[in-house]
Each structure stands twice: as C-alpha cells, then as structure tokens.
mmCIF file of C-alpha atoms and ligand atoms in Angstrom:
data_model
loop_
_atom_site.group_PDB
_atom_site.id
_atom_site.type_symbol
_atom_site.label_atom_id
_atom_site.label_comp_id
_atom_site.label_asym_id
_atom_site.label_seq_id
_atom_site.Cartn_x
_atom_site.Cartn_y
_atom_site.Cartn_z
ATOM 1 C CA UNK A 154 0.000 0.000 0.000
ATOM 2 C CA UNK A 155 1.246 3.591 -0.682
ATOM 3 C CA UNK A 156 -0.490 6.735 -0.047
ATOM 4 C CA UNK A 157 0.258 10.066 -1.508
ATOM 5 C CA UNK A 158 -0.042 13.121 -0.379
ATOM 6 C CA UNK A 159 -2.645 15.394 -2.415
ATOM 7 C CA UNK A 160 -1.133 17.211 -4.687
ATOM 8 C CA UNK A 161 2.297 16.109 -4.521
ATOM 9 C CA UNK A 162 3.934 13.997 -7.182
ATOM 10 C CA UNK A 163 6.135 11.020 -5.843
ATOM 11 C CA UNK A 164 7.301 10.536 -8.684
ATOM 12 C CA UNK A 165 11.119 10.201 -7.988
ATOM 13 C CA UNK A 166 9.858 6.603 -5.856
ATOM 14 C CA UNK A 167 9.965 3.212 -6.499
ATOM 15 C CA UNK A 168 6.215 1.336 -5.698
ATOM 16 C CA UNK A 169 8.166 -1.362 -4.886
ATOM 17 C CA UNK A 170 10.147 1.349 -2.183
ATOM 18 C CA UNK A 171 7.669 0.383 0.724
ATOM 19 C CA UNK A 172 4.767 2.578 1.202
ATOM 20 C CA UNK A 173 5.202 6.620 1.769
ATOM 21 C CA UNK A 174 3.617 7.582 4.812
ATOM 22 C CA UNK A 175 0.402 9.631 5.204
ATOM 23 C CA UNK A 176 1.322 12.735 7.327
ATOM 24 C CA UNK A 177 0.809 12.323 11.163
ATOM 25 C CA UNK A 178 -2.840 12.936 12.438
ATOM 26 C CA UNK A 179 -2.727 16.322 13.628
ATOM 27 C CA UNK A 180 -5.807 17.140 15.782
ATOM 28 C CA UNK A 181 -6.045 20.943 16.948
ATOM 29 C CA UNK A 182 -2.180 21.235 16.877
ATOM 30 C CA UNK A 183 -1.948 17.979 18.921
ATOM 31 C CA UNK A 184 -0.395 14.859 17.878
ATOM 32 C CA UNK A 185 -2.349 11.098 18.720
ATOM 33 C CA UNK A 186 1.430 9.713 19.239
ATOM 34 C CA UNK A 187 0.230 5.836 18.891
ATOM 35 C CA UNK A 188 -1.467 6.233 15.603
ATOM 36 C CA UNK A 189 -0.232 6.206 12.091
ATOM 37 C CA UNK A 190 3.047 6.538 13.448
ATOM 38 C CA UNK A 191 5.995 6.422 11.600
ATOM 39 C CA UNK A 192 7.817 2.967 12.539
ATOM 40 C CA UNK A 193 11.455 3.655 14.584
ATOM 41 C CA UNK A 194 12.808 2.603 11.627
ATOM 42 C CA UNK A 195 11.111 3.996 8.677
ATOM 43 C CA UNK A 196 13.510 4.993 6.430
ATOM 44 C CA UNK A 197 12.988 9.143 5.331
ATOM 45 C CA UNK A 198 14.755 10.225 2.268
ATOM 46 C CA UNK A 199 15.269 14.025 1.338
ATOM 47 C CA UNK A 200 14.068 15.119 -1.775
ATOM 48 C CA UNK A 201 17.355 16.223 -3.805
ATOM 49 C CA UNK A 202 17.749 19.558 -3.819
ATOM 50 C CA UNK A 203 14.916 20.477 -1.823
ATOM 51 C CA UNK A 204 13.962 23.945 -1.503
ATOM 52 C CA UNK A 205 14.300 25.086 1.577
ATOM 53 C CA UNK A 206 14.196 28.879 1.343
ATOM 54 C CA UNK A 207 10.946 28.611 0.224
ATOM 55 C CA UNK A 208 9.255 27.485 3.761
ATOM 56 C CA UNK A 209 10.848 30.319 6.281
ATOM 57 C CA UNK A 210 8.460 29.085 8.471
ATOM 58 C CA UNK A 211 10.401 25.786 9.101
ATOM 59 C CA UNK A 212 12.076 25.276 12.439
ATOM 60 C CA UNK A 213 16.018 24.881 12.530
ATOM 61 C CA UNK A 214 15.443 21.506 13.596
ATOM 62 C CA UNK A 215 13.702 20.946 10.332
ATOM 63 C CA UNK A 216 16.240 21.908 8.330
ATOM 64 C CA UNK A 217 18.657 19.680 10.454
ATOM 65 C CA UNK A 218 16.311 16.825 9.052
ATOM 66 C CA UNK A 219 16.519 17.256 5.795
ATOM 67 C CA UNK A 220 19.833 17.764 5.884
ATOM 68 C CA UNK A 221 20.513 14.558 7.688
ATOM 69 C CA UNK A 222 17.694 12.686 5.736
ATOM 70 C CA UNK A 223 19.966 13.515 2.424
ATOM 71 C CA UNK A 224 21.459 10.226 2.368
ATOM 72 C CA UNK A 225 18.465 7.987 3.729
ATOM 73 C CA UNK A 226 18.211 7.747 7.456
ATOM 74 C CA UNK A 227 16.018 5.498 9.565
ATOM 75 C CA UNK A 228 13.918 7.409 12.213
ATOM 76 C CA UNK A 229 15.570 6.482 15.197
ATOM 77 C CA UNK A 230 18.654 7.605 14.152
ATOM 78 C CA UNK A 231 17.705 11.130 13.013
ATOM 79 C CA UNK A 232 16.358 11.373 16.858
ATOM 80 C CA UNK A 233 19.695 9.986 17.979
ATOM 81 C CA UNK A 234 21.257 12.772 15.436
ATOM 82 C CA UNK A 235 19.338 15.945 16.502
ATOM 83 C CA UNK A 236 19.068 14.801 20.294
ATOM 84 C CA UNK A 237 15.427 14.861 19.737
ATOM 85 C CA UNK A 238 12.516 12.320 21.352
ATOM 86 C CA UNK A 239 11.115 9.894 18.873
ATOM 87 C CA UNK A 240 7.418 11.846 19.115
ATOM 88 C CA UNK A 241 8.852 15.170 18.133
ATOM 89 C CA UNK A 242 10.615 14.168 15.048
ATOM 90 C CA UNK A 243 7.863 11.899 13.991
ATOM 91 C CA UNK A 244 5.752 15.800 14.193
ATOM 92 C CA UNK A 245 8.680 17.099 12.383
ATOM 93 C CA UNK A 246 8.471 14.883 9.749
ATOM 94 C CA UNK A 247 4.904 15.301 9.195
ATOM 95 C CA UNK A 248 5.482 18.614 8.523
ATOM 96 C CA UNK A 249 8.404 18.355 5.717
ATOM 97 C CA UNK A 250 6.184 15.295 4.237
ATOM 98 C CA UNK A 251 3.309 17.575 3.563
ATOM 99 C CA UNK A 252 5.840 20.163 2.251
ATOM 100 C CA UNK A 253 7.012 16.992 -0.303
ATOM 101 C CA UNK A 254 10.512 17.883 1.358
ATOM 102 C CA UNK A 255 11.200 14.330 2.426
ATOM 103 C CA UNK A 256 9.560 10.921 1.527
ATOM 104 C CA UNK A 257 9.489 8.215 4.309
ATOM 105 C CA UNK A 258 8.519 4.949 3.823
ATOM 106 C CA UNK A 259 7.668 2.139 6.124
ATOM 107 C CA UNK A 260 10.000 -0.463 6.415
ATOM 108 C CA UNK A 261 9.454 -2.749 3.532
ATOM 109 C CA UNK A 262 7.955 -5.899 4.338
ATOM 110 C CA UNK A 263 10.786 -8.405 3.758
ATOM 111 C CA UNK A 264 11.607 -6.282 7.231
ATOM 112 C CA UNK A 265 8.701 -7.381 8.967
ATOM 113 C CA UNK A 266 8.995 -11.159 7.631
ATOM 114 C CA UNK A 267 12.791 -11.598 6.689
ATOM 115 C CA UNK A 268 12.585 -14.670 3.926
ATOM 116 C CA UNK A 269 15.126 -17.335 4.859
ATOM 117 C CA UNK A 270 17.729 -15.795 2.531
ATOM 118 C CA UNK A 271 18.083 -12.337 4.509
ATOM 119 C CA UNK A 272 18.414 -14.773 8.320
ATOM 120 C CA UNK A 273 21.105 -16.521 6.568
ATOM 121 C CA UNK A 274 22.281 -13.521 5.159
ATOM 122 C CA UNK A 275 22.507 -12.349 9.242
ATOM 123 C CA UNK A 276 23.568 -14.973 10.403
ATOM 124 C CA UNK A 277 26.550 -15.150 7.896
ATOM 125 C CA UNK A 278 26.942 -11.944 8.446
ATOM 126 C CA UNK A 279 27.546 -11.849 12.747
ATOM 127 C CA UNK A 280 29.568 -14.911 12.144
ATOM 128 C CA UNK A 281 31.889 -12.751 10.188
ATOM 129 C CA UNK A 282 32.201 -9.696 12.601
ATOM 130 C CA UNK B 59 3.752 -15.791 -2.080
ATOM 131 C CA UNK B 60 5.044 -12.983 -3.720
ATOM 132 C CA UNK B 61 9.058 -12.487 -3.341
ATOM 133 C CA UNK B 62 10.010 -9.191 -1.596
ATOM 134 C CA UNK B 63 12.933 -7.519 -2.869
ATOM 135 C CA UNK B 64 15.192 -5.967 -1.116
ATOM 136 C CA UNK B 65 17.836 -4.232 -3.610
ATOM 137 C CA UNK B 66 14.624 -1.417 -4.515
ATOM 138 C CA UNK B 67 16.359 0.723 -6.412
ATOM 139 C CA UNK B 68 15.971 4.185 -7.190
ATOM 140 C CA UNK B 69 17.286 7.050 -8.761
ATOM 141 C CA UNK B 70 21.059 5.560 -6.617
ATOM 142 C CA UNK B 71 19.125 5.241 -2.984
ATOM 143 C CA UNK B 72 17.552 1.856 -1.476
ATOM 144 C CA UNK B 73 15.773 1.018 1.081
ATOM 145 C CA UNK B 74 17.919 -1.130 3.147
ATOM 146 C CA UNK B 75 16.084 -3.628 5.515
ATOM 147 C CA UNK B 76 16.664 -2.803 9.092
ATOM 148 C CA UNK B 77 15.425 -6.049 11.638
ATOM 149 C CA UNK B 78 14.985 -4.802 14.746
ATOM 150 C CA UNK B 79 16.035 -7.283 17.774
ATOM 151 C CA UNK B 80 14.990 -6.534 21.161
ATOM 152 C CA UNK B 81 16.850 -6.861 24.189
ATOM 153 C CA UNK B 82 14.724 -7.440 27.083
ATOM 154 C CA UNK B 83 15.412 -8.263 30.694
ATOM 155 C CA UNK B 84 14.927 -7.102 34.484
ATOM 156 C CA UNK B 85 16.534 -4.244 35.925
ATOM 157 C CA UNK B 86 20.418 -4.064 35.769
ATOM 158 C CA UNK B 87 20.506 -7.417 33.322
ATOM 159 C CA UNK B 88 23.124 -6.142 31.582
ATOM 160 C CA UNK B 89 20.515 -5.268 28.523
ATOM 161 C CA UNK B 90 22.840 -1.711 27.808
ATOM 162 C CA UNK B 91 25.979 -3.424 28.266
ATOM 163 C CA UNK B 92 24.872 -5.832 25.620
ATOM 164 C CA UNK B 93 23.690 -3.099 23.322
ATOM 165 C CA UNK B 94 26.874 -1.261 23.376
ATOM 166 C CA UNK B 95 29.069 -4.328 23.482
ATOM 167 C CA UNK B 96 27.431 -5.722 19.860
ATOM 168 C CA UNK B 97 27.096 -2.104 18.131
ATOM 169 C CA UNK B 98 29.471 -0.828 15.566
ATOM 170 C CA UNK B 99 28.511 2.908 16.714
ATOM 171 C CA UNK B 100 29.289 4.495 20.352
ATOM 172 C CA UNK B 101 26.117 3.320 21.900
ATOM 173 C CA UNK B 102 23.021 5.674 20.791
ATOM 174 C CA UNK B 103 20.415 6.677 23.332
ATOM 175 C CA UNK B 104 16.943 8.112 22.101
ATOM 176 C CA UNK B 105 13.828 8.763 23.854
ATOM 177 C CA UNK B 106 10.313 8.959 23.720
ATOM 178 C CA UNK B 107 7.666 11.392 24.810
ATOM 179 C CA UNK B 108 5.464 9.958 27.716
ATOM 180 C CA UNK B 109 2.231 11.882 27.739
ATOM 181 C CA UNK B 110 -1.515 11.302 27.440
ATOM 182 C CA UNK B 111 -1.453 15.148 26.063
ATOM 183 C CA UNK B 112 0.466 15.066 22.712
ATOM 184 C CA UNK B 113 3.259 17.701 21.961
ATOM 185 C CA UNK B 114 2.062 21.253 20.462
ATOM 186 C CA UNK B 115 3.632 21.239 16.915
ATOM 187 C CA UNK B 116 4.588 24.655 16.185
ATOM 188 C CA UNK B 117 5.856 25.321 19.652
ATOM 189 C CA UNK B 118 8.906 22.961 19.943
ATOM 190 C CA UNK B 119 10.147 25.148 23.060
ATOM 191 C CA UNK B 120 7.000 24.024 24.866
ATOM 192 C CA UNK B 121 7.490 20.405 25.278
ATOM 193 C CA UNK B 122 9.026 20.976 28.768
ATOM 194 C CA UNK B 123 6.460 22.861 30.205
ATOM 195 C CA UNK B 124 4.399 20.775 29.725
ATOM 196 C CA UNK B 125 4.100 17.441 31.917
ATOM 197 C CA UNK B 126 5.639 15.329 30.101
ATOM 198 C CA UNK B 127 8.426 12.775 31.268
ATOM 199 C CA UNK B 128 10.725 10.646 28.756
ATOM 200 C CA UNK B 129 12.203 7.449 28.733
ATOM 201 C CA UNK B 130 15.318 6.958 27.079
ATOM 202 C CA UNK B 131 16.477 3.627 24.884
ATOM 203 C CA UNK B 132 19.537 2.429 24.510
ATOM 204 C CA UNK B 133 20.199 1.482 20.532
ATOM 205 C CA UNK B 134 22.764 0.225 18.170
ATOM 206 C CA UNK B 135 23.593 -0.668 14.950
ATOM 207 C CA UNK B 136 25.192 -3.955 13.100
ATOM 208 C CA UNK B 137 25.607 -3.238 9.790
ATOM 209 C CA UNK B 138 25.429 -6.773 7.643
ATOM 210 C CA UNK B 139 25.794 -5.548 4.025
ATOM 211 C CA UNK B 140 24.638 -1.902 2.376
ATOM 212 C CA UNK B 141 20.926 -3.476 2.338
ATOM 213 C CA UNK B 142 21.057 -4.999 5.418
ATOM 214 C CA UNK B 143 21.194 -3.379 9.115
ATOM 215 C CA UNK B 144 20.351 -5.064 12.678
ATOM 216 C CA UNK B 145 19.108 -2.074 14.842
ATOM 217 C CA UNK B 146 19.304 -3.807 18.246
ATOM 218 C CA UNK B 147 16.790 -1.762 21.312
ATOM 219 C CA UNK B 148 17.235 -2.142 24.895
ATOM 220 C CA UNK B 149 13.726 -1.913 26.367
ATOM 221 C CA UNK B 150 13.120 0.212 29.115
ATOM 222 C CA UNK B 151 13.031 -1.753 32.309
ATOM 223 C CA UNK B 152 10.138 -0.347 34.331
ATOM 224 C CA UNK B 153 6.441 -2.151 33.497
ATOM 225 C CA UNK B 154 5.104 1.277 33.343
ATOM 226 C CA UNK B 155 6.686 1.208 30.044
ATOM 227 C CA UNK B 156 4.675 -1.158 28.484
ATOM 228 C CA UNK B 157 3.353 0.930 26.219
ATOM 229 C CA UNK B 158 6.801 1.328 24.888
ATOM 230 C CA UNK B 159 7.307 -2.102 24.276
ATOM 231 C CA UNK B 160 4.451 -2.371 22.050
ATOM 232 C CA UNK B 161 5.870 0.144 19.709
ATOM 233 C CA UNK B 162 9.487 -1.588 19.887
ATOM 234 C CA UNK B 163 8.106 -4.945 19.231
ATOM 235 C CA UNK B 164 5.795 -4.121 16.388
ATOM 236 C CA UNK B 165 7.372 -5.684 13.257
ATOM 237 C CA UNK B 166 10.475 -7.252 15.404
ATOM 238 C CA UNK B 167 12.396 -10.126 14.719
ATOM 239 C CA UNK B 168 12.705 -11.026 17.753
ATOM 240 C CA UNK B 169 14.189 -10.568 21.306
ATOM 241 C CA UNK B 170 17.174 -11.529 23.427
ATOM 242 C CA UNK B 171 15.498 -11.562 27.179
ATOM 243 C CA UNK B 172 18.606 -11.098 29.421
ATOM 244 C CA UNK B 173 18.392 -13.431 32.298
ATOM 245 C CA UNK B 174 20.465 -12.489 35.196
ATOM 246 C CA UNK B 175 20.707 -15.571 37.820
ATOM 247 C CA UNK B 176 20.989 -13.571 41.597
ATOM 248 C CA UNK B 177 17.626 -12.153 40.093
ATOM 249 C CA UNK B 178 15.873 -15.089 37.533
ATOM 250 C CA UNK B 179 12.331 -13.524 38.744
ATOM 251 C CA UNK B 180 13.203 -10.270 37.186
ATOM 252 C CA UNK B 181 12.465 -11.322 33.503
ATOM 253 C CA UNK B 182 10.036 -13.278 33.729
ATOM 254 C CA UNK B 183 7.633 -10.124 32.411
ATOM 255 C CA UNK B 184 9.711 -10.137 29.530
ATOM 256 C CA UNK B 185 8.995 -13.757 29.176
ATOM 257 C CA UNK B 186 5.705 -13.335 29.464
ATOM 258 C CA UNK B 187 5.682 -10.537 27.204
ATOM 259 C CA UNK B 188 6.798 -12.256 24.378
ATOM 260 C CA UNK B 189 5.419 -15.338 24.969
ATOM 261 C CA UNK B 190 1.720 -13.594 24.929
ATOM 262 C CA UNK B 191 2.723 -12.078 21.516
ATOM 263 C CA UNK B 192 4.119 -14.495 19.499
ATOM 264 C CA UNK B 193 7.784 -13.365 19.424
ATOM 265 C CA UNK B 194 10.516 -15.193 19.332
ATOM 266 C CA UNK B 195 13.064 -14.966 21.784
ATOM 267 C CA UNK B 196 16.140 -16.520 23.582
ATOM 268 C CA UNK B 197 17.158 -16.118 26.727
ATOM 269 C CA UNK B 198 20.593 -14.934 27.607
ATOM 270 C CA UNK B 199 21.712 -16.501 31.252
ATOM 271 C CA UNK B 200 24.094 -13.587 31.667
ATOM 272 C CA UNK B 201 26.874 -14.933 33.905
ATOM 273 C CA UNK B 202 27.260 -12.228 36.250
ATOM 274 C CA UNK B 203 31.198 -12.186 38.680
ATOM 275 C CA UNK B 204 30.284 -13.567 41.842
ATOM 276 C CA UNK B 205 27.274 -14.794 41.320
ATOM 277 C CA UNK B 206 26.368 -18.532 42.029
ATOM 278 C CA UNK B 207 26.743 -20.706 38.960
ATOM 279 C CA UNK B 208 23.594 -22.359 37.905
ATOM 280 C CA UNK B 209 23.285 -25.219 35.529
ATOM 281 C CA UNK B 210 21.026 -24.079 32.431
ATOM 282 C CA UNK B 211 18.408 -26.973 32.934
ATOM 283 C CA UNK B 212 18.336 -25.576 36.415
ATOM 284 C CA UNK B 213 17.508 -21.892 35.393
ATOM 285 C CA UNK B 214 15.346 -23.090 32.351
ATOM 286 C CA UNK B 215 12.951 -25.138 34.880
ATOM 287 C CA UNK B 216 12.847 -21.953 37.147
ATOM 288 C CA UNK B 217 11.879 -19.949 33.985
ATOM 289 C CA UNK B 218 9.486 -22.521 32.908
ATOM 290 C CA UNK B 219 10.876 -22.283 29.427
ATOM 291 C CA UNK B 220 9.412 -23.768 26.595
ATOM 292 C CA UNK B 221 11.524 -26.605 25.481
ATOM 293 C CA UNK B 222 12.420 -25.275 22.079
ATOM 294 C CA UNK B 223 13.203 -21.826 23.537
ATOM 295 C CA UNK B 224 17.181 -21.540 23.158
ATOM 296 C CA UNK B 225 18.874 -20.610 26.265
ATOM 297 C CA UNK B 226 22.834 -19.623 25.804
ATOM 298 C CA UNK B 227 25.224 -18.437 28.487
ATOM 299 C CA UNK B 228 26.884 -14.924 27.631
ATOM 300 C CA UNK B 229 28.978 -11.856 29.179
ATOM 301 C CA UNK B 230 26.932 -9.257 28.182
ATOM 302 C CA UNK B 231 29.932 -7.275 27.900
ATOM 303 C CA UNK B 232 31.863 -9.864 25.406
ATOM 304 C CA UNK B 233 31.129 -8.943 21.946
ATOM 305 C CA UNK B 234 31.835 -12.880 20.789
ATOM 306 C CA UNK B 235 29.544 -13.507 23.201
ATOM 307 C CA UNK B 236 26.561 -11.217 22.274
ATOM 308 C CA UNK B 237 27.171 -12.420 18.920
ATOM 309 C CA UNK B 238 26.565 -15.737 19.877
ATOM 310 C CA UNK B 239 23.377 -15.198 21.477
ATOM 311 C CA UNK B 240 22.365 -12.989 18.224
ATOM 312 C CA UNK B 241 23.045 -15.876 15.937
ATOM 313 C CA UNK B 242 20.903 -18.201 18.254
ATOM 314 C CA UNK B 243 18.043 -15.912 18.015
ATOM 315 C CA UNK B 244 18.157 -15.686 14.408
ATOM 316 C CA UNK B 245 18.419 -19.207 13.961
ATOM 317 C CA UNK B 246 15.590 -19.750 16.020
ATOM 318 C CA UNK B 247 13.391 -17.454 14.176
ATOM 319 C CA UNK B 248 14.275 -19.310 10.998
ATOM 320 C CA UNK B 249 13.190 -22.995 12.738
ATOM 321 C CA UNK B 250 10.087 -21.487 13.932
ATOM 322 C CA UNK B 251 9.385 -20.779 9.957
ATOM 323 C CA UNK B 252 10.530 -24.297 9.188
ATOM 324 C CA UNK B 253 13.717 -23.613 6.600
ATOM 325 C CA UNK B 254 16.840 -23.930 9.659
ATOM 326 C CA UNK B 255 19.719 -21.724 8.495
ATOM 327 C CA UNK B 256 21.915 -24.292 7.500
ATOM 328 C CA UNK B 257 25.059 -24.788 9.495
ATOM 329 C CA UNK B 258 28.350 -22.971 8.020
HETATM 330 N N1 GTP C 190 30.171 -9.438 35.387
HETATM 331 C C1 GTP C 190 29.276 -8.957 34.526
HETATM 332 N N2 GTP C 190 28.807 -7.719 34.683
HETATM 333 C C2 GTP C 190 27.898 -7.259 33.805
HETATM 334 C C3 GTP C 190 27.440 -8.045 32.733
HETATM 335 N N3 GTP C 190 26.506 -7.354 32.048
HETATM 336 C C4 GTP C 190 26.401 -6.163 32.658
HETATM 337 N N4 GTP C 190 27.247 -6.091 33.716
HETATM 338 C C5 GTP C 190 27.365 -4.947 34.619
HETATM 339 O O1 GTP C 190 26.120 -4.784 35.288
HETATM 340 C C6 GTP C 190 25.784 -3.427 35.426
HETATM 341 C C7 GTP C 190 24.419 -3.139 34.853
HETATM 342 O O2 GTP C 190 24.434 -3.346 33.460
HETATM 343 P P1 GTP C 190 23.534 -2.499 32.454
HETATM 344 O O3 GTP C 190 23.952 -2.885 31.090
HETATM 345 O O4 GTP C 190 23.556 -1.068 32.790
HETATM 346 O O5 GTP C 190 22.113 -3.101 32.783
HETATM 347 P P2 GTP C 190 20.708 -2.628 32.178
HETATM 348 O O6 GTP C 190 19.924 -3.869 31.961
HETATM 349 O O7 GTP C 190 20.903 -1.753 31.005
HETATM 350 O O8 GTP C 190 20.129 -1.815 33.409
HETATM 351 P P3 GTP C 190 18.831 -0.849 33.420
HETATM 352 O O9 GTP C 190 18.789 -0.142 32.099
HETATM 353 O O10 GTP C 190 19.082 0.041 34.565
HETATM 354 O O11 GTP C 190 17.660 -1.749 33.649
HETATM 355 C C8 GTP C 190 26.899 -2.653 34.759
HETATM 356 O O12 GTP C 190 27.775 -2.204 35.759
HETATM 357 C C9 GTP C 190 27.578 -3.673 33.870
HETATM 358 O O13 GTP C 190 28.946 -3.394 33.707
HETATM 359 C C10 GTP C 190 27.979 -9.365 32.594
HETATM 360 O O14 GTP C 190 27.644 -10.115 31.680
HETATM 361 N N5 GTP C 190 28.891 -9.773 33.499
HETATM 362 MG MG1 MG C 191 20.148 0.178 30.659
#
C-alpha cells in the first residue's frame, strides 16, 4: 500500500520502495502519538535539492532533518542525530512530508517477515564480525 | 507468495532492511551493556515522549512545560551488508513502560530476554511478554562475577521455558559472546518458519 499526499507527485519513488507515509494525524495542533506513526525505523529520504528557502516558516530543527535525511536515514537515528525524542521528530516529519521535502517509507515488508535468505544472510553476516 | 525484494532501487538510494532485535530483561541485566558491546557505533540513546497530552507542533520550546516525562532507549547498529542493518533496542526496564514495548516490538524479529541468575524472577515479564505475543526470543543466562553458577536446565525449569526456547550463556559485555546469542536468536526465528539456516 502507498499513499500520496494530495497534490504532490512522488514521482522520484519506487512502488516497490515500501509505502510513503500519510502525514501524522494532527488534531487541533496535537499529535495522537500511537497512531499512524511512523515505525522507529522507517527509512525518510530528502528530496534532492529540496527547496528550503521557500518554507521560512520551518524550524532549525527541520532543516537539520533534511539535511541529515539527504542520504536515507532510519527514524531512530535522526532522533539519535538531533538529540530529539522519537514523538517530536515523527511531528517534524509530518510537517516536511506535507511540504514533499522528504519521503518516508515504512520499512518494507521483507523487514517485517525476513525470507530465509536475509536470516542466513545475518547470520553469515555476525559470524563474520 | 510474492518475493520481496530488497535491492529497490531508485534514482542511486535503497531502502535497506533494518530487523529490529529486542533486548529485554529485568533491571540491571546487563541489557545496555549488551547493546553497546554488539554495536558498531558508540552506543546511541533516544527517547520517547510519555504523555496522554500530545506535543504542540509549532511550539517545539513548549514540550518541557508541559508534563511530560521521557524514557530513554539504549540502541545500536550492526551493519550486515549496504541493504542490510540489525538495529538492536534495549527496552526500558520499568512495566510502566509497556506501552513502549508495544511500539518496539511491532514488526520485530525477535528478542534476546537477558536473564540475570541472583535475580531469575526479574524477567520473567519479559517472558511473558513475548510469549503472549508471538515473538521469538532466547534467553541470555548472563553470567554475572560472583554470582552462584547455575546449571542451564536448572535456570530453564525456574523460567518454565518452553523446550524449544534456546537458552545460551553470555557476558553481556563480550562482543563474541553477544554475537553468539544474536546468531541463536536468528536461527531460532528461521526454525520457527521451518527452513533452519543451514550450518556454516
Ligand atoms: N560481570 C558482569 N557484569 C555485567 C554483565 N553485564 C552487565 N554487567 C554490569 O552490570 C551493570 C548493569 O548493566 P547495564 O547494562 O547497565 O544493565 P541494564 O539492563 O541496562 O540496566 P537498566 O537499564 O538500569 O535496567 C553494569 O555495571 C555492567 O557493567 C555481565 O555479563 N557480566
Ligand atoms: Mg540500561
């Protein structure tokens, strides 16, 4: 499943790239943490070249995003990178996704159900470290 | 059942699967110690909001006023290949916490449950836990200095273990041994689907 966000064109993604994430509910300026959340390790991509200047009403901390979403960056380690709680970039996020600044897509599902190639693939792999 | 590829390409930039492993265990286990001990980056601490409230979103500046507590989680990173990352996450030891749990576990491969023997009772809510959901885990008898030496049959009949649930001996803070109990989780998860990893 992938959902786009009216009036944006995701047209630099993959289908097969997982699905791209409906923005976060926002209810009255209030978040519902738990739902439609992005997963600790969705993986948010930068659009190249994004245009920045164009949204002075971004936050430094959103431009700290994108910056360090320009190489693909799960979730959990953009909080890591800006010091920031999981909740709060999850808000930020929702915020450059409806500007089409960033995609993020849920981890794909060979995440969620690993086929046995990708446990060997682990398991070769930590035998090797 | 349809294939899922991995290698997604586009325009240069994957999606690299990232398995998340949980490590689990009573307070003081040793579930940090294992955390840093298997990660390739300086251990990584991250936290999450605890509030019924929500956070304003144009008023970053305002979280702290606001009563709001957070819990921090210890994580790390193995990298396996350029498509392929283990992102390993200490729970939070306190059952208040739960909640937390849920969102670590959803879509996990599974969990290490860190048994330390001068306190076996301590993990058995991480037992539990996964047990009640369906995830598979190992438990990690982690062999503390000083403490009393029990056999494994001994600490897997006080944990009223399921037969097929491996239980492995470690030093949290020996990477060769982390890695050990690693490989026996992921081997177990591949049993439970029926294709074992084969040997190397
Ligand atoms: N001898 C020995 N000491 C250990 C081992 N694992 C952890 N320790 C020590 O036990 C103490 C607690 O370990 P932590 O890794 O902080 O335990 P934790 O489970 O993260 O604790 P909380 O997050 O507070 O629940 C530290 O001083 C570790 O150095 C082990 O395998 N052997
Ligand atoms: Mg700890």
């Amino acid at each position: 499943m992938r959902t786009d966000l009216p009036g944006h064109q995701h047209e630099w993604l993959d289908d097969d790239a997982g699905p791209v994430v409906r923005p976060y509910t926002l209810t009255g300026g209030r978040v519902r943490p738990d739902a439609d959340g992005f997963d600790l390790v969705a993986y948010v991509l930068a659009r190249p070249d994004p245009n920045l200047a164009a949204f002075p009403e971004l936050h430094p901390e959103h431009r700290l995003l994108v910056e360090l979403a320009g190489r693909g960056t799960p979730l959990v380690e953009l909080a890591a990178g800006l010091d920031l709680a999981i909740g709060v970039v999850r808000v930020l996020l929702g915020d450059l996704l409806s500007r089409g600044l960033v995609s993020v897509h849920q981890p794909p599902r060979a995440t969620y159900l690993p086929d046995n190639d990708i446990l060997k693939a682990v398991v070769d792999g930590l035998r090797a470290l | 059942m349809d294939s899922v590829r991995y290698d997604v390409e586009r325009r240069g930039h994957r999606v690299p699967i990232a398995l998340k492993i949980l490590i689990a265990g009573g307070f003081g286990a040793g579930k940090t110690t294992l955390v840093s001990a298997l990660s390739e980056v300086q251990p990584l601490q991250t936290e999450e909001i605890l509030t019924g409230a929500g956070i304003d979103t144009d008023d970053l500046s305002g979280v702290e006023t606001k009563s709001t507590t957070t819990v921090a989680m210890d994580f790390g990173r193995i990298t396996i290949n350029e498509d392929l990352q283990l992102y390993l996450f200490g729970t939070p030891g306190q059952d208040r916490f739960w909640f937390l749990w849920d969102e670590l576990a959803f879509g996990a491969l599974g969990a290490v449950v860190l048994a330390d023997t001068r306190r076996l009772a301590d993990c058995f809510p991480s037992i539990d836990y996964f047990e009640q959901r369906g995830i598979p885990f190992v438990v990690g008898v982690n062999c503390f200095d000083g403490s009393r030496r029990f056999s494994l049959g001994a600490v897997r009949r006080a944990l009223d273990l399921d037969p097929d649930v491996p239980m492995v001996l470690c030093d949290a803070r020996d990477r060769q041994s982390g890695k050990a109990v690693l490989i026996s989780l992921v081997e177990h998860v591949a049993r439970q689907r029926g294709e074992p990893v084969p040997a190397a």
